[in-house]
XYZ file of C-alpha atoms in Angstrom:
537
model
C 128.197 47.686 28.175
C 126.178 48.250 31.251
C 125.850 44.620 32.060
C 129.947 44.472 31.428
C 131.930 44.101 35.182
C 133.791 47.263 33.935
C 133.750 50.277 36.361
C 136.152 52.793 34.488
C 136.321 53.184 30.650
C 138.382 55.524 29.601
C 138.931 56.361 25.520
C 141.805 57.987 23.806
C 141.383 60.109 20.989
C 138.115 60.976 20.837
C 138.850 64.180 18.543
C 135.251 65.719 19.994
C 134.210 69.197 20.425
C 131.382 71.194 21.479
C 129.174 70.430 18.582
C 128.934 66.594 20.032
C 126.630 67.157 23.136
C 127.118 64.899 26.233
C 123.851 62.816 25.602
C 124.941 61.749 22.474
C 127.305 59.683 24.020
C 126.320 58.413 27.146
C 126.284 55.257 28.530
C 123.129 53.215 30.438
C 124.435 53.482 34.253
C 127.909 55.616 33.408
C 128.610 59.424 34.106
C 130.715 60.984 31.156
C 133.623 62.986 32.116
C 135.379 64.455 29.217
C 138.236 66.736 27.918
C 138.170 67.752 24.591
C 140.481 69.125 22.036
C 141.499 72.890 21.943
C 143.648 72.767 19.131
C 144.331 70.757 15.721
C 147.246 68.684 16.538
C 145.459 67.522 20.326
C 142.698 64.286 20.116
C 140.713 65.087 23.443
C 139.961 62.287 26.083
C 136.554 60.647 27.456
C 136.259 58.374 30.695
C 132.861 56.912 31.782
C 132.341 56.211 35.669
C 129.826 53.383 36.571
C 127.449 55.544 38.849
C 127.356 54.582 42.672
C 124.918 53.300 44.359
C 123.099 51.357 46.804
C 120.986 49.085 44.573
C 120.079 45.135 45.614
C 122.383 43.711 43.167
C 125.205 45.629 44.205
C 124.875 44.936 47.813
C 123.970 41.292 47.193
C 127.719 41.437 45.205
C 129.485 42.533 48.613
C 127.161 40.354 50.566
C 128.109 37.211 48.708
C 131.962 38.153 48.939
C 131.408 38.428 52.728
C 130.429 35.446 53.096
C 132.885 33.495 50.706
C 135.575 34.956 53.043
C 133.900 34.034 56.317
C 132.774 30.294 54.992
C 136.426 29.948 54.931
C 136.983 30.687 58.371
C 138.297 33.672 57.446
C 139.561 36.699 59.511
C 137.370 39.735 57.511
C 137.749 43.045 57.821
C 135.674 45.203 55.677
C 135.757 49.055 55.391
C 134.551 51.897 53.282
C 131.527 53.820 51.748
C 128.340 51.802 51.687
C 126.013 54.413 50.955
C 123.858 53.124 53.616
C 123.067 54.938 56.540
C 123.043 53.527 59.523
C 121.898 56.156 62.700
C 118.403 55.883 62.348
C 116.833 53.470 65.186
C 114.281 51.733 62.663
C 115.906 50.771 59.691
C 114.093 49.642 56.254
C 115.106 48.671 52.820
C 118.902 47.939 51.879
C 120.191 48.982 55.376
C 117.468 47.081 57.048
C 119.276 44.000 54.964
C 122.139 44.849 55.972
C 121.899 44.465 59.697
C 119.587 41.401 58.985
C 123.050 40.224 57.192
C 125.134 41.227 60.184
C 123.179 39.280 62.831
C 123.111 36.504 60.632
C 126.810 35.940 60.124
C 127.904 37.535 63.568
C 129.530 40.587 62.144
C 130.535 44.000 64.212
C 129.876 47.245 62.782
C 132.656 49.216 64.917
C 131.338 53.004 63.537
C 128.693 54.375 65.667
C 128.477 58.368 64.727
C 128.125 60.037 61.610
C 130.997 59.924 58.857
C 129.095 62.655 55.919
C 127.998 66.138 58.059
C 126.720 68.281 56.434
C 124.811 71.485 57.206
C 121.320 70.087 56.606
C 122.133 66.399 57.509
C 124.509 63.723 59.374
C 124.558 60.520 57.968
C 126.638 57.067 58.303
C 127.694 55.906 55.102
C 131.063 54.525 55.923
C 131.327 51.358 57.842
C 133.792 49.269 59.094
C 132.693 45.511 60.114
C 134.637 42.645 61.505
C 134.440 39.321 62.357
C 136.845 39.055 65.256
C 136.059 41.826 67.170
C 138.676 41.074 69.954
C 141.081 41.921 67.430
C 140.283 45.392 67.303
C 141.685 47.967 69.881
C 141.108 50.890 68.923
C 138.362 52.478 65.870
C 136.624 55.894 65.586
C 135.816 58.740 62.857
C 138.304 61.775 62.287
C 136.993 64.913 60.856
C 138.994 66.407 57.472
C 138.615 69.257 55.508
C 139.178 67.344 52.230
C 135.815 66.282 51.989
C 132.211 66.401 53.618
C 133.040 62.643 54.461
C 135.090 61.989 57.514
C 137.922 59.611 57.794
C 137.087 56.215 59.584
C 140.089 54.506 61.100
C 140.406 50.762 62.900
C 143.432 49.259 64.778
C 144.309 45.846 65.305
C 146.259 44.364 67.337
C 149.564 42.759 65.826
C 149.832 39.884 68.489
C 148.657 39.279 72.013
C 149.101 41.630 74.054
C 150.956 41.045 77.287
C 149.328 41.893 80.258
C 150.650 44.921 82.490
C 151.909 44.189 85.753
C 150.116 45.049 88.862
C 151.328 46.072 92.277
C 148.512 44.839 94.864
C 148.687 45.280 98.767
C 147.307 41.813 100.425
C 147.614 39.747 103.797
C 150.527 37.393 103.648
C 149.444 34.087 105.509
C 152.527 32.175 104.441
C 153.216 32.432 108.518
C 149.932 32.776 109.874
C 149.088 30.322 112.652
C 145.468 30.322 113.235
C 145.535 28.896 116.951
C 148.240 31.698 117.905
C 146.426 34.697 116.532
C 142.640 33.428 118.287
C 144.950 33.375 121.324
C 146.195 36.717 120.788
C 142.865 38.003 120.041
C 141.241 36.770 123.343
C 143.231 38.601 125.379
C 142.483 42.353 123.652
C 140.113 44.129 125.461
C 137.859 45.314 123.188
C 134.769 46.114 125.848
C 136.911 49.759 126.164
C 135.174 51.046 123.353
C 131.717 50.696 125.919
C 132.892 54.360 127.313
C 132.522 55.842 124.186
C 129.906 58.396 123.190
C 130.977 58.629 119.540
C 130.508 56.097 116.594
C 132.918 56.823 114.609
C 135.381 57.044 117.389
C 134.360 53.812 118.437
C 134.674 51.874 115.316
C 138.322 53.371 115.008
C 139.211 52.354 118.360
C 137.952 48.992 117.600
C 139.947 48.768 114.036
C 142.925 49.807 115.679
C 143.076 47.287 118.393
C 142.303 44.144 115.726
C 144.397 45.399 113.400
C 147.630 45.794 115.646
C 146.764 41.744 115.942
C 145.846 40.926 112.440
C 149.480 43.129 111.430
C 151.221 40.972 113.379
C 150.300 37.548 112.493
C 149.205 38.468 108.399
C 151.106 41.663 107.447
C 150.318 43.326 104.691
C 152.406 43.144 101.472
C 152.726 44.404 98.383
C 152.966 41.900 95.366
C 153.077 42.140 91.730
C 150.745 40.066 89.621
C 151.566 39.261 86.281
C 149.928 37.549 83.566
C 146.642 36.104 83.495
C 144.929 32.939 85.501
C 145.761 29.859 83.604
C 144.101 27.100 86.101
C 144.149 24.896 82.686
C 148.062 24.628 82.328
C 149.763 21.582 82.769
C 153.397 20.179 83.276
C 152.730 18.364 80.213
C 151.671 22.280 78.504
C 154.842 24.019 80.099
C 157.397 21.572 78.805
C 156.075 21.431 75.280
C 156.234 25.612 75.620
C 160.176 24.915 76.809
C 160.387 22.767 73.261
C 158.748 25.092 71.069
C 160.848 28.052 72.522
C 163.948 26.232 71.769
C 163.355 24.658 68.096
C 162.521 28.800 67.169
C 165.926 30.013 68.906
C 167.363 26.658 66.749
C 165.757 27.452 63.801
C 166.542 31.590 64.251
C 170.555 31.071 64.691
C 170.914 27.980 61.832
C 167.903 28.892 59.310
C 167.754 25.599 57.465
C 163.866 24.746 56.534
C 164.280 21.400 58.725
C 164.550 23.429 61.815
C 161.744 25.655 60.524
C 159.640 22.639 59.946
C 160.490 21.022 63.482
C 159.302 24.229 65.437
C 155.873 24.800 63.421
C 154.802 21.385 63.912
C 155.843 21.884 67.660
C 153.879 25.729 67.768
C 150.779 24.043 65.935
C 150.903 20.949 68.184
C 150.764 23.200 71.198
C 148.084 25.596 69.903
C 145.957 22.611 69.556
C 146.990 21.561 72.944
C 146.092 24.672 74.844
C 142.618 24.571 72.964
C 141.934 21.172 74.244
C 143.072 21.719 78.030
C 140.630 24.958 77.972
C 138.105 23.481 76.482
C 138.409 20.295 79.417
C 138.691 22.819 82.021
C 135.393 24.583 81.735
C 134.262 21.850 80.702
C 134.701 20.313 83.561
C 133.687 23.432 85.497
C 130.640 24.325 84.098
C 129.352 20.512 85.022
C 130.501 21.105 88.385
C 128.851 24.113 88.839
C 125.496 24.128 87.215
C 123.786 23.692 90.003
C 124.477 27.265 91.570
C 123.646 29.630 89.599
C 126.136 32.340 91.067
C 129.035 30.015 90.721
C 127.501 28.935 87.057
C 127.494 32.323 85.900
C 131.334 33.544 87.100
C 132.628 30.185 85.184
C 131.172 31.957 82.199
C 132.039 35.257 82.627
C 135.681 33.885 83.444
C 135.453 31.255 79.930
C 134.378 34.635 77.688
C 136.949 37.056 79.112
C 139.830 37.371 76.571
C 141.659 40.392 78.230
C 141.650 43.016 81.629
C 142.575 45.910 80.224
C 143.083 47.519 83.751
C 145.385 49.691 82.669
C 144.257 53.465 81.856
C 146.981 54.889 79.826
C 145.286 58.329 79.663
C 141.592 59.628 79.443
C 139.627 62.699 78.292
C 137.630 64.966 80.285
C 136.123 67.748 79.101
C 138.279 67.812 76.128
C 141.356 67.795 77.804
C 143.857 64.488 77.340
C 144.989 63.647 80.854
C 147.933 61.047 81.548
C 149.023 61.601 84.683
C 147.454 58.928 86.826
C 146.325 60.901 90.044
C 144.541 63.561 87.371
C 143.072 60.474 86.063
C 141.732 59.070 89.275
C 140.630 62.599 90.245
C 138.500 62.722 87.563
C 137.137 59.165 87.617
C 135.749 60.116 90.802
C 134.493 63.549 89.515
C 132.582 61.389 86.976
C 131.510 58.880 89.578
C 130.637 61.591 91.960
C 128.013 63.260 89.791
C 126.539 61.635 87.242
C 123.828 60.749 89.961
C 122.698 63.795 90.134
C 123.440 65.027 86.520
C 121.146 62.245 85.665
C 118.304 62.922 88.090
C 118.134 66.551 86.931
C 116.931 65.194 83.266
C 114.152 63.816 84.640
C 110.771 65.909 85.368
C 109.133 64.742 88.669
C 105.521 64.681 88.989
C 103.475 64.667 92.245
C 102.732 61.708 93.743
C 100.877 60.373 96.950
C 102.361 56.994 98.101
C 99.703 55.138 99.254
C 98.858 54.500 102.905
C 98.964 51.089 104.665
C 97.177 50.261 108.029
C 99.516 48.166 110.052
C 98.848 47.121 113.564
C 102.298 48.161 114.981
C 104.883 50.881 113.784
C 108.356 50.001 112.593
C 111.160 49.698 115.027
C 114.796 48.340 115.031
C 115.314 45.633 117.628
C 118.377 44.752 119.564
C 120.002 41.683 118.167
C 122.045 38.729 120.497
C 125.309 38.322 119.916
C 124.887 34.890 118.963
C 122.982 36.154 116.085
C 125.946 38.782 115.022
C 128.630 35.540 115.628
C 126.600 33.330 112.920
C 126.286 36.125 110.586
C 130.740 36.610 110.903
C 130.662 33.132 110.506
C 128.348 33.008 107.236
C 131.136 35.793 106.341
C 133.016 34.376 102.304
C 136.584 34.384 102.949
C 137.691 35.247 99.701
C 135.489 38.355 100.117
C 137.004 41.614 98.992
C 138.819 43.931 101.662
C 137.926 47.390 102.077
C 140.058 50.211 102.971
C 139.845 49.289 106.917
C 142.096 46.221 105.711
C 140.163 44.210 107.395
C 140.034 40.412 105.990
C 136.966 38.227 105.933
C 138.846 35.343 106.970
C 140.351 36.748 110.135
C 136.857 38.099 111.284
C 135.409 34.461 110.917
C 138.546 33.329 112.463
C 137.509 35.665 115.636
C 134.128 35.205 115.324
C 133.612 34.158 119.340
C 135.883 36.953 120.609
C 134.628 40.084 118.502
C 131.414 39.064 118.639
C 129.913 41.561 121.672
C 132.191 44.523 120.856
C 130.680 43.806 117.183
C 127.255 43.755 118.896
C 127.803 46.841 120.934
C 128.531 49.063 117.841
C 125.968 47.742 115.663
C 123.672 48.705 118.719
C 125.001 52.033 119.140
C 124.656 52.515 115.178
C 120.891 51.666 115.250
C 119.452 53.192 118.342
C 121.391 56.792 117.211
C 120.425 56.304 113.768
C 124.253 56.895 112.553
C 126.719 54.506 110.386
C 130.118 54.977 110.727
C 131.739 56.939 108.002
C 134.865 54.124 107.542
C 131.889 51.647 106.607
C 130.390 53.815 103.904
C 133.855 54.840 102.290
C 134.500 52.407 99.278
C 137.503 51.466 96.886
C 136.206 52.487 93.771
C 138.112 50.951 90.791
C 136.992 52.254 87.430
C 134.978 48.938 85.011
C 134.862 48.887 81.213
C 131.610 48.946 79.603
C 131.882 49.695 75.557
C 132.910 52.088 73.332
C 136.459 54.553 73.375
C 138.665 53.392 76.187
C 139.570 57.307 76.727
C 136.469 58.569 77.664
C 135.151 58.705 81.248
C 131.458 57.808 80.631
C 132.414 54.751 78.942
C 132.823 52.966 82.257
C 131.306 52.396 85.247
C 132.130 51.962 89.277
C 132.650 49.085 90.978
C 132.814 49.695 94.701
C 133.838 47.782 97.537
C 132.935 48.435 101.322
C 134.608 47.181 104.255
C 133.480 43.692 105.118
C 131.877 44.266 108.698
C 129.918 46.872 106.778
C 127.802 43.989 105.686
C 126.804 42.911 108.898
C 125.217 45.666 109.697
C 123.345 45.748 106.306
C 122.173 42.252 106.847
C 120.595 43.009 110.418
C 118.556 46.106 108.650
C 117.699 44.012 106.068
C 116.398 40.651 108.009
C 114.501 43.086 109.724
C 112.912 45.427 107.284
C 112.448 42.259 105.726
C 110.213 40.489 108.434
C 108.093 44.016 109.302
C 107.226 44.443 105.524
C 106.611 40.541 104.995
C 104.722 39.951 108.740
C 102.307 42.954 107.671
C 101.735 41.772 104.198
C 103.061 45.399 102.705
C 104.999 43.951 99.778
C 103.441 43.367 96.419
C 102.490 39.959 95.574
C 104.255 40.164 92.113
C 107.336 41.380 93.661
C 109.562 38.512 93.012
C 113.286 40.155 92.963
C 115.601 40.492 96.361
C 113.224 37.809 98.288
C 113.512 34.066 99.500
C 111.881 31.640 97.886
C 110.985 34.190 94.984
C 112.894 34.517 91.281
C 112.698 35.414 87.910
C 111.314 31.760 87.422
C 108.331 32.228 89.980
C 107.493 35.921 87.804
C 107.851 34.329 84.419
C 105.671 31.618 85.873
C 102.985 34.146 87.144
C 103.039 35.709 83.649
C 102.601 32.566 82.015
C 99.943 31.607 84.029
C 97.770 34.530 83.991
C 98.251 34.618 79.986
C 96.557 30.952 79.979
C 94.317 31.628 81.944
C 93.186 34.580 80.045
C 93.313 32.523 76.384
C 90.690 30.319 77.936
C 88.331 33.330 78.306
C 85.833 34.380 80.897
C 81.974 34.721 79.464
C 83.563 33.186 75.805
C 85.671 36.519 75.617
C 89.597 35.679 74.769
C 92.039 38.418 75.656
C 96.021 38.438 75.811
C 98.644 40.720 74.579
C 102.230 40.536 72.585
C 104.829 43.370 72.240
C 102.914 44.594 69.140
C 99.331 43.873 69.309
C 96.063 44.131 71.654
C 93.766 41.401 70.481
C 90.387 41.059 71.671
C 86.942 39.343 70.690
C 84.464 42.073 71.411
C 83.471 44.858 69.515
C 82.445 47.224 72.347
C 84.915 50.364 72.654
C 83.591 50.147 76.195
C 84.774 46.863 77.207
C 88.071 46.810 75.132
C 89.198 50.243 77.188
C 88.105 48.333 80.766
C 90.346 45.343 79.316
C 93.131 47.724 78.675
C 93.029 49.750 82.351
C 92.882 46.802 84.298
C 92.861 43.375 83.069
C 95.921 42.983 81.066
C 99.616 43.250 82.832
């Protein structure tokens, strides 16, 4: 009976009573639950319960189902008690094949905190996994008092969802004559801000002047932007959509299956369409762009982005559900604010001596020509992001000639008095999605964005840092990130190299390390401790 795919057998009748013990009865791999009869004209009932549990075969049962369903292309979404916990970092055993299972056949585990609390333990032993995990917007565990198990819950989405509408302030060049506004900007005498003693004062006299320009030629405008970017449609896309939408109003107001059949060939046919067109388009992108690596890598990003959730319903902070959007934004930047220093108090500082460097001169910021400020406008992106100054990339390259020595001037001011304007260290902080519940604050991150001439004066600090700590050889020779000439390819390549040379040996010794073992020819304690200090990176 125990080999039998029976998980509840229940018997009728059983006319038992106390002199029939439990163990006479059992069943291999059942637990007996029984109710007998208290008086002569009752029978009494028995039901056997296949025990649970985690064993191989029964996981290999649910791992074989899995993948029927997912051979078959399958949307799968499974949920429930496996009896396997999953919190601890190293797994072994069953759970161990579990996740080897998961990787395997690219399934999500949504549930990430314990489901079973109890006052000795906390355990995850109820799972939900999915195969489309786009599908999903919304999962988590609710505590109940029915049982020590929690409830586990998973939303998905019924159909796409439409994207929110947003209202976005931007420089409208539909009238914008270049020629006229370089004009205009020629004649602005911008040298007044020379009589000024005070940065910031400067910088807004400065923004105020180009600004009156740039407000008049590009004025600023509030748009909404709907939908998504669909570079891929074509008029060829957009009137089969027209079709399709009509054969469904057709086949909606007559209902005969010939209309029906007309508009799903049409839907399909489209589908297929819009699956080939994206496909051509990155396609086509990702050729033309594999040769930068910066333009490689946003064609990616951009192919693997489903949906910008930018809109934050409501959020919640310290236990408290906020919807109103300025609360929300105030807290945002609450978060934001101090989870720099929240994060530097965990760690436990130690005293250290930085080490001293003889140099033959001391460091110094020099005065720059304003033919070197014009080139670095110039190198300015014009789709770069505006800052709150409303200042636009492309009219600063635009002006590039005129704004140049007033640009200078400040920049000079700024490093000889050791001060940066406070408009150029002010950012527009929008809040990014990382993972996990959309309403909670430390589930995203800040993306901020300075005002553009702020990187001008970042670039002059850096060339120059830059050429002191290069011209007196203070940088580390393995430091390969944030320099010229230097990548993740030349480190990878000094890594490989020095692991070579190191498997060829010195004196017939071999040495050379992976992430889980030291190996090393000799037998002396001594010499295996000198390979470990300093030898091996």
């Amino acid at each position: 009976m125990a080999n039998k795919p029976f998980d509840v057998i229940t018997l009728s009748e059983t006319n038992l009573n106390d002199s029939v013990p439990d163990g006479s009865i059992t069943l291999p791999g059942f637990t007996l639950e029984r109710k007998d009869a208290t008086t002569p004209t009752s029978h009494g009932i028995a039901t056997f319960i296949r025990s649970p549990n985690s064993d191989s075969e029964h996981l290999n049962d649910i791992m074989n189902n899995i993948s029927n369903a997912l051979d078959c292309n399958y949307e799968t979404l499974i949920l429930g008690d496996f009896n396997l916990d999953l919190l601890p970092i190293r797994q072994k055993g069953l759970t161990k094949n579990m996740h080897a299972f998961m990787r395997q056949n690219e399934l999500s585990q949504m549930i990430s905190e314990p489901t079973r609390v109890t006052p000795h333990s906390q355990t995850l032993l109820d799972h939900i996994y999915v195969n489309r995990k786009n599908y999903v917007t919304q999962y988590g565990v609710i505590p109940t008092g029915l049982s020590d198990h929690r409830l586990i819950y998973t939303i998905r989405r019924a159909n796409k969802p439409k994207s929110i509408p947003r209202r976005i302030t931007i420089r409208s060049f539909k009238r914008f004559h270049q020629e006229s506004f370089v004009d205009d900007i020629s004649k602005i005498p911008f040298s007044c801000i020379e009589g000024l003693d005070d940065n910031d004062l400067m910088w807004h006299t400065w923004k105020t002047l180009f600004n009156g320009v740039s407000d008049s030629h590009a004025p600023l405008k509030t748009v909404t932007v709907k939908g998504e970017h669909t570079p891929w449609v074509t008029d060829e896309f957009i009137s089969m959509t027209w079709e399709r939408d009509h054969l469904k109003k057709v086949a909606e107001k007559h209902g005969s299956l010939d209309t029906w059949t007309r508009y799903k060939k049409c839907r399909n046919k489209l589908n297929n369409l819009a699956a080939q067109l994206k496909c051509e388009y990155f396609q086509t992108k990702i050729e033309d762009t594999k040769n930068d690596s910066s333009k490689l890598w946003s064609t990616i990003k951009e192919a693997m982005h489903s949906s910008k959730h930018r809109n934050i319903p409501n959020i919640i902070d310290d236990g408290v559900n906020i919807n109103d959007k300025s609360e929300i934004a105030n807290a945002f930047n609450n978060f934001f604010a101090n989870i720099g220093s929240e994060l530097a108090s965990k760690f436990h500082t130690r005293p250290h001596t930085p080490s001293k460097y003889d140099t033959l001169c001391n460091f110094q910021f020099q005065t720059v020509g304003i033919d070197y400020i014009e080139k670095l406008q110039n190198c300015l992106s014009p789709g770069k992001a505006t800052g709150l100054d409303n200042i636009s990339a492309r009219l600063l390259r635009l002006s590039a000639s005129h704004i140049a020595p007033s640009h200078t001037y400040i920049i000079h001011f700024s490093l000889s008095h050791g001060v940066f304007p406070l408009d150029w260290k002010t950012a527009k902080v929008s809040p990014a999605f990382k993972d996990g519940s959309r309403g909670q604050v430390d589930n995203y991150g800040p993306i901020s964005v300075l005002p553009v001439v702020s990187k001008i004066l970042e670039r002059v600090v850096h060339d120059q840092l830059y050429h002191y700590l290069t011209g007196n050889k203070l940088l580390n020779k393995w430091q390969s990130g944030f320099r010229p000439g230097y990548s993740t390819t030349t480190a990878l390549s000094y890594v490989v190299d020095d692991i070579l040379s190191n498997m060829d040996g010195a004196c017939g010794k071999k040495k050379y390390t992976d992430d889980t073992a030291v190996i090393y020819s000799s037998e002396k304690i001594c010499e295996i401790q000198q390979v470990l200090s300093t030898d091996l990176i």
